Short mmCIF file of C-alpha atoms in Angstrom, two decimals:
data_model
loop_
_atom_site.label_atom_id
_atom_site.label_comp_id
_atom_site.label_asym_id
_atom_site.label_seq_id
_atom_site.Cartn_x
_atom_site.Cartn_y
_atom_site.Cartn_z
CA UNK A 78 23.99 5.50 6.26
CA UNK A 79 21.50 3.70 4.04
CA UNK A 80 19.63 5.20 1.08
CA UNK A 81 15.94 5.57 1.90
CA UNK A 82 14.60 7.56 -1.10
CA UNK A 83 16.04 8.63 -4.46
CA UNK A 84 13.91 10.63 -6.89
CA UNK A 85 14.03 13.53 -9.34
CA UNK A 86 11.47 16.33 -9.26
CA UNK A 87 9.26 17.24 -12.22
CA UNK A 88 8.96 20.96 -11.42
CA UNK A 89 10.66 23.58 -9.28
CA UNK A 90 10.03 24.36 -5.60
CA UNK A 91 10.83 27.49 -3.59
CA UNK A 92 11.95 25.49 -0.54
CA UNK A 93 13.34 22.00 -0.02
CA UNK A 94 11.37 21.28 3.17
CA UNK A 95 8.04 22.16 1.52
CA UNK A 96 8.98 19.97 -1.47
CA UNK A 97 9.63 16.97 0.78
CA UNK A 98 6.37 17.61 2.63
CA UNK A 99 4.38 17.57 -0.61
CA UNK A 100 6.15 14.69 -2.36
CA UNK A 101 6.55 12.30 0.59
CA UNK A 102 3.41 13.28 2.55
CA UNK A 103 5.37 13.98 5.71
CA UNK A 104 5.19 16.88 8.14
CA UNK A 105 7.29 20.00 7.62
CA UNK A 106 8.99 19.32 10.97
CA UNK A 107 9.95 15.79 9.85
CA UNK A 108 11.42 17.18 6.63
CA UNK A 109 13.34 19.83 8.58
CA UNK A 110 14.68 17.23 10.98
CA UNK A 111 16.05 15.13 8.10
CA UNK A 112 17.66 18.19 6.51
CA UNK A 113 19.19 19.45 9.76
CA UNK A 114 20.59 15.95 10.40
CA UNK A 115 22.30 16.14 6.99
CA UNK A 116 20.36 13.13 5.73
CA UNK A 117 19.14 14.92 2.59
CA UNK A 118 21.25 15.57 -0.49
CA UNK A 119 20.50 17.34 -3.76
CA UNK A 120 22.48 15.94 -6.67
CA UNK A 121 24.77 14.21 -4.13
CA UNK A 122 25.46 17.45 -2.20
CA UNK A 123 24.27 17.94 1.41
CA UNK A 124 21.20 20.19 1.24
CA UNK A 125 19.96 23.20 3.22
CA UNK A 126 16.36 23.74 4.33
CA UNK A 127 15.71 26.90 2.32
CA UNK A 128 17.33 25.57 -0.85
CA UNK A 129 15.50 26.49 -4.06
CA UNK A 130 14.92 23.42 -6.20
CA UNK A 131 15.03 23.54 -9.97
CA UNK A 132 13.12 21.19 -12.24
CA UNK A 133 15.03 17.93 -12.74
CA UNK A 134 16.99 18.11 -9.48
CA UNK A 135 17.59 14.68 -7.96
CA UNK A 136 17.09 14.20 -4.24
CA UNK A 137 18.65 11.49 -2.09
CA UNK A 138 17.43 10.86 1.46
CA UNK A 139 19.40 8.65 3.80
CA UNK A 140 18.76 7.04 7.18
CA UNK A 141 21.06 6.04 10.01
CA UNK A 142 18.82 3.03 10.64
CA UNK A 143 20.79 -0.15 11.32
CA UNK A 144 18.77 -3.35 11.16
CA UNK A 145 21.27 -5.29 13.25
CA UNK A 146 20.96 -2.72 16.05
CA UNK A 147 17.19 -2.37 15.92
CA UNK A 148 16.17 -6.03 15.98
CA UNK A 149 16.51 -8.18 19.05
CA UNK A 150 18.24 -11.55 19.20
CA UNK A 151 15.04 -13.32 18.19
CA UNK A 152 14.96 -11.73 14.72
CA UNK A 153 16.05 -14.85 12.82
CA UNK A 154 13.66 -17.03 14.78
CA UNK A 155 10.77 -14.66 14.08
CA UNK A 156 11.58 -14.61 10.36
CA UNK A 157 11.72 -18.41 10.23
CA UNK A 158 8.24 -18.58 11.75
CA UNK A 159 6.77 -16.52 8.92
CA UNK A 160 4.69 -18.58 6.51
CA UNK A 161 4.39 -16.73 3.22
CA UNK A 162 2.81 -18.36 0.18
CA UNK A 163 4.57 -17.98 -3.17
CA UNK A 164 1.88 -17.34 -5.79
CA UNK A 165 4.24 -17.20 -8.78
CA UNK A 166 7.97 -16.88 -9.36
CA UNK A 167 10.30 -16.55 -12.35
CA UNK A 168 13.70 -14.98 -13.09
CA UNK A 169 12.35 -11.42 -13.02
CA UNK A 170 9.88 -11.30 -10.15
CA UNK A 171 8.13 -13.10 -7.35
CA UNK A 172 4.50 -12.67 -6.29
CA UNK A 173 3.77 -13.38 -2.63
CA UNK A 174 0.63 -13.62 -0.52
CA UNK A 175 1.54 -11.20 2.28
CA UNK A 176 0.01 -12.12 5.63
CA UNK A 177 -1.76 -9.54 7.73
CA UNK A 178 0.23 -7.80 10.50
CA UNK A 179 3.47 -7.70 8.49
CA UNK A 180 5.14 -4.42 7.47
CA UNK A 181 6.41 -4.46 3.88
CA UNK A 182 9.66 -2.51 4.25
CA UNK A 183 11.73 -0.60 6.78
CA UNK A 184 11.40 3.07 7.62
CA UNK A 185 12.98 5.14 10.39
CA UNK A 186 9.95 4.48 12.64
CA UNK A 187 9.76 0.71 11.99
CA UNK A 188 11.34 -1.49 14.67
CA UNK A 189 9.78 -4.85 13.77
CA UNK A 190 10.69 -7.45 11.15
CA UNK A 191 9.47 -6.78 7.61
CA UNK A 192 8.79 -8.52 4.34
CA UNK A 193 12.16 -7.30 3.06
CA UNK A 194 13.82 -9.00 6.05
CA UNK A 195 12.11 -12.24 5.04
CA UNK A 196 13.20 -11.92 1.42
CA UNK A 197 16.82 -11.21 2.30
CA UNK A 198 16.95 -13.98 4.92
CA UNK A 199 15.80 -16.41 2.22
CA UNK A 200 18.50 -15.18 -0.19
CA UNK A 201 16.24 -13.80 -2.91
CA UNK A 202 17.89 -11.67 -5.58
CA UNK A 203 16.18 -8.28 -5.36
CA UNK A 204 16.22 -4.99 -7.25
CA UNK A 205 18.10 -2.11 -5.63
CA UNK A 206 16.42 0.90 -7.26
CA UNK A 207 14.48 1.90 -4.13
CA UNK A 208 17.46 1.75 -1.79
CA UNK A 209 18.60 -0.79 0.78
CA UNK A 210 15.54 -0.51 3.01
CA UNK A 211 13.10 -1.27 0.18
CA UNK A 212 14.90 -3.98 -1.80
CA UNK A 213 12.64 -5.29 -4.57
CA UNK A 214 9.47 -3.56 -3.42
CA UNK A 215 7.42 -2.41 -6.43
CA UNK A 216 4.25 -1.45 -4.56
CA UNK A 217 3.24 -1.69 -0.92
CA UNK A 218 0.40 -3.06 1.14
CA UNK A 219 -0.56 -1.64 4.52
CA UNK A 220 0.58 -3.65 7.53
CA UNK A 221 -2.98 -4.81 8.29
CA UNK A 222 -3.80 -5.71 4.66
CA UNK A 223 -3.16 -9.22 3.35
CA UNK A 224 -2.81 -10.40 -0.23
CA UNK A 225 -0.89 -10.30 -3.48
CA UNK A 226 2.29 -8.24 -3.61
CA UNK A 227 4.86 -8.02 -6.42
CA UNK A 228 8.61 -8.04 -5.75
CA UNK A 229 11.17 -7.31 -8.50
CA UNK A 230 14.33 -9.43 -8.70
CA UNK A 231 16.32 -7.04 -10.88
CA UNK A 232 16.41 -3.35 -11.75
CA UNK A 233 15.28 -3.77 -15.35
CA UNK A 234 12.09 -5.51 -14.23
CA UNK A 235 11.54 -2.96 -11.47
CA UNK A 236 11.67 -0.08 -13.96
CA UNK A 237 9.22 -1.87 -16.25
CA UNK A 238 6.80 -2.49 -13.39
CA UNK A 239 7.08 1.12 -12.24
CA UNK A 240 6.08 2.23 -15.74
CA UNK A 241 3.11 -0.15 -15.66
CA UNK A 242 1.94 1.36 -12.38
CA UNK A 243 2.32 4.81 -13.86
CA UNK A 244 0.26 4.06 -16.98
CA UNK A 245 -2.12 1.80 -15.02
CA UNK A 246 -1.56 -1.39 -16.98
CA UNK A 247 -0.85 -3.05 -13.64
CA UNK A 248 -3.43 -3.09 -10.89
CA UNK A 249 -5.08 -4.87 -7.99
CA UNK A 250 -8.56 -6.03 -7.10
CA UNK A 251 -9.36 -6.14 -3.38
CA UNK A 252 -12.17 -7.71 -1.43
CA UNK A 253 -13.36 -6.46 1.94
CA UNK A 254 -16.27 -6.61 4.36
CA UNK A 255 -17.95 -3.28 5.15
CA UNK A 256 -20.34 -2.29 7.92
CA UNK A 257 -23.27 -1.32 5.68
CA UNK A 258 -24.28 -2.24 2.12
CA UNK A 259 -23.52 0.16 -0.72
CA UNK A 260 -26.56 1.62 -2.45
CA UNK A 261 -25.08 0.68 -5.83
CA UNK A 262 -21.78 0.07 -7.63
CA UNK A 263 -19.84 3.31 -7.70
CA UNK A 264 -16.57 5.13 -8.40
CA UNK A 265 -14.90 7.52 -5.97
CA UNK A 266 -12.47 10.18 -7.17
CA UNK A 267 -10.89 12.82 -4.95
CA UNK A 268 -7.65 14.46 -3.91
CA UNK A 269 -6.00 12.83 -0.90
CA UNK A 270 -3.24 13.64 1.53
CA UNK A 271 -2.16 13.50 5.15
CA UNK A 272 -5.02 14.37 7.52
CA UNK A 273 -4.09 17.80 8.94
CA UNK A 274 -5.78 16.91 12.24
CA UNK A 275 -4.41 13.37 12.67
CA UNK A 276 -1.00 12.44 11.27
CA UNK A 277 -1.82 8.72 11.45
CA UNK A 278 -4.64 9.10 8.93
CA UNK A 279 -5.11 10.22 5.35
CA UNK A 280 -8.10 12.26 4.19
CA UNK A 281 -10.01 13.73 1.28
CA UNK A 282 -8.56 17.23 0.82
CA UNK A 283 -9.20 20.40 -1.13
CA UNK A 284 -6.30 20.72 -3.58
CA UNK A 285 -6.55 24.51 -3.52
CA UNK A 286 -6.03 24.56 0.24
CA UNK A 287 -3.61 21.63 0.45
CA UNK A 288 -1.31 21.69 -2.62
CA UNK A 289 0.34 18.41 -1.57
CA UNK A 290 -2.94 16.48 -2.07
CA UNK A 291 -2.81 13.94 -4.90
CA UNK A 292 -5.52 12.58 -7.18
CA UNK A 293 -7.02 9.17 -6.43
CA UNK A 294 -9.66 6.90 -7.94
CA UNK A 295 -11.32 3.63 -6.88
CA UNK A 296 -14.16 1.48 -8.18
CA UNK A 297 -16.47 -0.29 -5.70
CA UNK A 298 -18.70 -3.22 -6.68
CA UNK A 299 -21.28 -5.06 -4.62
CA UNK A 300 -20.81 -8.83 -4.24
CA UNK A 301 -23.30 -9.96 -1.59
CA UNK A 302 -24.89 -8.97 1.71
CA UNK A 303 -24.59 -11.00 4.91
CA UNK A 304 -27.42 -13.28 6.01
CA UNK A 305 -28.62 -10.71 8.57
CA UNK A 306 -28.16 -7.76 6.23
CA UNK A 307 -25.69 -6.03 8.54
CA UNK A 308 -22.51 -6.49 6.46
CA UNK A 309 -21.62 -6.54 2.78
CA UNK A 310 -18.78 -8.19 0.89
CA UNK A 311 -17.53 -5.89 -1.87
CA UNK A 312 -14.83 -5.78 -4.52
CA UNK A 313 -12.56 -2.78 -5.06
CA UNK A 314 -10.40 -1.82 -8.02
CA UNK A 315 -7.66 0.76 -7.57
CA UNK A 316 -6.77 3.18 -10.36
CA UNK A 317 -4.14 4.83 -8.14
CA UNK A 318 -2.16 3.64 -5.15
CA UNK A 319 -2.43 6.23 -2.39
CA UNK A 320 -1.82 5.29 1.23
CA UNK A 321 -5.09 4.15 2.90
CA UNK A 322 -6.94 4.90 -0.36
CA UNK A 323 -9.72 2.32 0.01
CA UNK A 324 -10.33 3.28 3.62
CA UNK A 325 -10.52 7.00 2.86
CA UNK A 326 -12.76 6.52 -0.18
CA UNK A 327 -15.16 4.31 1.78
CA UNK A 328 -15.31 6.91 4.55
CA UNK A 329 -16.56 9.47 2.00
CA UNK A 330 -19.49 7.08 1.49
CA UNK A 331 -19.97 6.68 5.27
CA UNK A 332 -18.83 3.07 4.98
CA UNK A 333 -16.03 1.39 6.93
CA UNK A 334 -14.09 -1.86 6.67
CA UNK A 335 -14.92 -4.33 9.43
CA UNK A 336 -12.07 -4.30 11.95
CA UNK A 337 -10.64 -0.93 10.86
CA UNK A 338 -10.14 0.82 14.21
CA UNK A 339 -8.30 3.78 12.67
CA UNK A 340 -11.04 5.09 10.38
CA UNK A 341 -14.24 3.67 11.90
CA UNK A 342 -16.36 5.81 14.25
CA UNK A 343 -16.27 4.97 17.96
CA UNK A 344 -19.69 3.27 17.98
CA UNK A 345 -18.44 0.64 15.51
CA UNK A 346 -15.01 -0.06 17.01
CA UNK A 347 -16.39 -1.80 20.10
CA UNK A 348 -18.26 -4.33 17.95
CA UNK A 349 -15.21 -5.56 16.03
CA UNK A 350 -14.07 -9.10 16.82
CA UNK A 351 -11.35 -9.46 14.15
CA UNK A 352 -8.56 -7.48 12.54
CA UNK A 353 -9.33 -5.41 9.43
CA UNK A 354 -10.92 -7.61 6.76
CA UNK A 355 -9.21 -6.22 3.64
CA UNK A 356 -7.46 -8.56 1.19
CA UNK A 357 -5.62 -7.89 -2.10
CA UNK A 358 -7.24 -10.75 -4.02
CA UNK A 359 -6.05 -10.21 -7.61
CA UNK A 360 -2.92 -8.71 -9.14
CA UNK A 361 -2.90 -8.16 -12.91
CA UNK A 362 -0.25 -7.16 -15.45
CA UNK A 363 1.22 -8.42 -18.76
CA UNK A 364 -2.07 -10.12 -19.63
CA UNK A 365 -1.91 -12.31 -16.52
CA UNK A 366 -4.15 -12.31 -13.45
CA UNK A 367 -2.77 -13.77 -10.22
CA UNK A 368 -4.94 -14.67 -7.23
CA UNK A 369 -4.00 -14.74 -3.52
CA UNK A 370 -5.71 -17.23 -1.20
CA UNK A 371 -8.03 -15.65 1.34
CA UNK A 372 -6.63 -15.67 4.91
CA UNK A 373 -8.22 -17.96 7.50
CA UNK A 374 -9.78 -15.23 9.65
CA UNK A 375 -11.56 -13.67 6.67
CA UNK A 376 -12.73 -17.10 5.49
CA UNK A 377 -14.08 -17.84 8.97
CA UNK A 378 -15.97 -14.54 9.04
CA UNK A 379 -17.48 -15.20 5.61
CA UNK A 380 -18.53 -18.72 6.58
CA UNK A 381 -20.22 -17.47 9.75
CA UNK A 382 -22.02 -14.48 8.22
CA UNK A 383 -22.62 -15.11 4.50
CA UNK A 384 -24.67 -17.80 2.73
CA UNK A 385 -23.08 -19.56 -0.27
CA UNK A 386 -20.29 -16.99 -0.43
CA UNK A 387 -17.89 -19.34 -2.27
CA UNK A 388 -19.88 -19.57 -5.50
CA UNK A 389 -20.87 -15.90 -5.50
CA UNK A 390 -17.32 -14.71 -4.86
CA UNK A 391 -15.94 -17.09 -7.49
CA UNK A 392 -18.45 -15.83 -10.08
CA UNK A 393 -17.68 -12.23 -9.19
CA UNK A 394 -13.91 -12.66 -9.54
CA UNK A 395 -14.32 -14.60 -12.79
CA UNK A 396 -16.40 -11.77 -14.26
CA UNK A 397 -13.77 -9.23 -13.30
CA UNK A 398 -11.00 -11.38 -14.79
CA UNK A 399 -12.94 -11.58 -18.07
CA UNK A 400 -13.36 -7.80 -18.14
CA UNK A 401 -9.66 -7.28 -17.50
CA UNK A 402 -8.73 -9.65 -20.32
CA UNK A 403 -11.13 -7.88 -22.69
CA UNK A 404 -9.65 -4.46 -21.92
CA UNK A 405 -6.17 -5.81 -22.75
CA UNK A 406 -4.68 -4.25 -19.63
#
């Protein structure tokens, strides 16, 4: 078995399965299945579903996933075909420009090659804090999101980066194309969690009704509208890192990312001619700001629909870099 998660809880819970549901944003049935399969341990002891958890208890979750069994014979060939730009590298970390349509790390439901496969195949030294399936991964990007991603090479660096994420001295600036212009620059704050009506989606939730919902905050800034006024290029700053956060926050404004077939209403889906146009453009920490080149399909869309986007986007990103430097993030 391989270690999938290892964490310690900050307060007590009356039941283990409800704790896993809240902390990991999974269904109660999924949590029960893991427990019944003896994949969950509390302080290294196999756990029971109705176990009462005390503050400070450490939970280990394992998986029987075996990469060599799951991947077909073409795995190595597929990995070799991956072209991933190195933005910056030193002895402690590597920053990559993740391409769209690539999963970051393995999970029990993932059968395809991942970014961690690529890193291991290329013999990178990686941190082990997050278990064997998530070697080096400090933060994640959705499969359909491209852009800057940070990978830790050792455990000391990983712990430092995790602290930065916690106190928000590390962050990302995204760019995306939306279906309708924002009325003005704005912030969105809400509690988020798994959509109770669709397990594939996240949603804005009432914390009182859904205790597992977690706080989230994003800043949205206008960059420029398309030549026909149909689309808008915007910048987004995350103050938290919830799954699908940008997509959920935009949906509260009745805005949707071009190409997002999961969150967009049916009348928009049929008009999409590309994948989701969401890119993690900037990654900042330790007084540095790193930039990821825009993927070809997004560049093509901008060239076809926006006038003089290069200079306006460059000025926008420069202004945000200056603000970040001034705030001494």
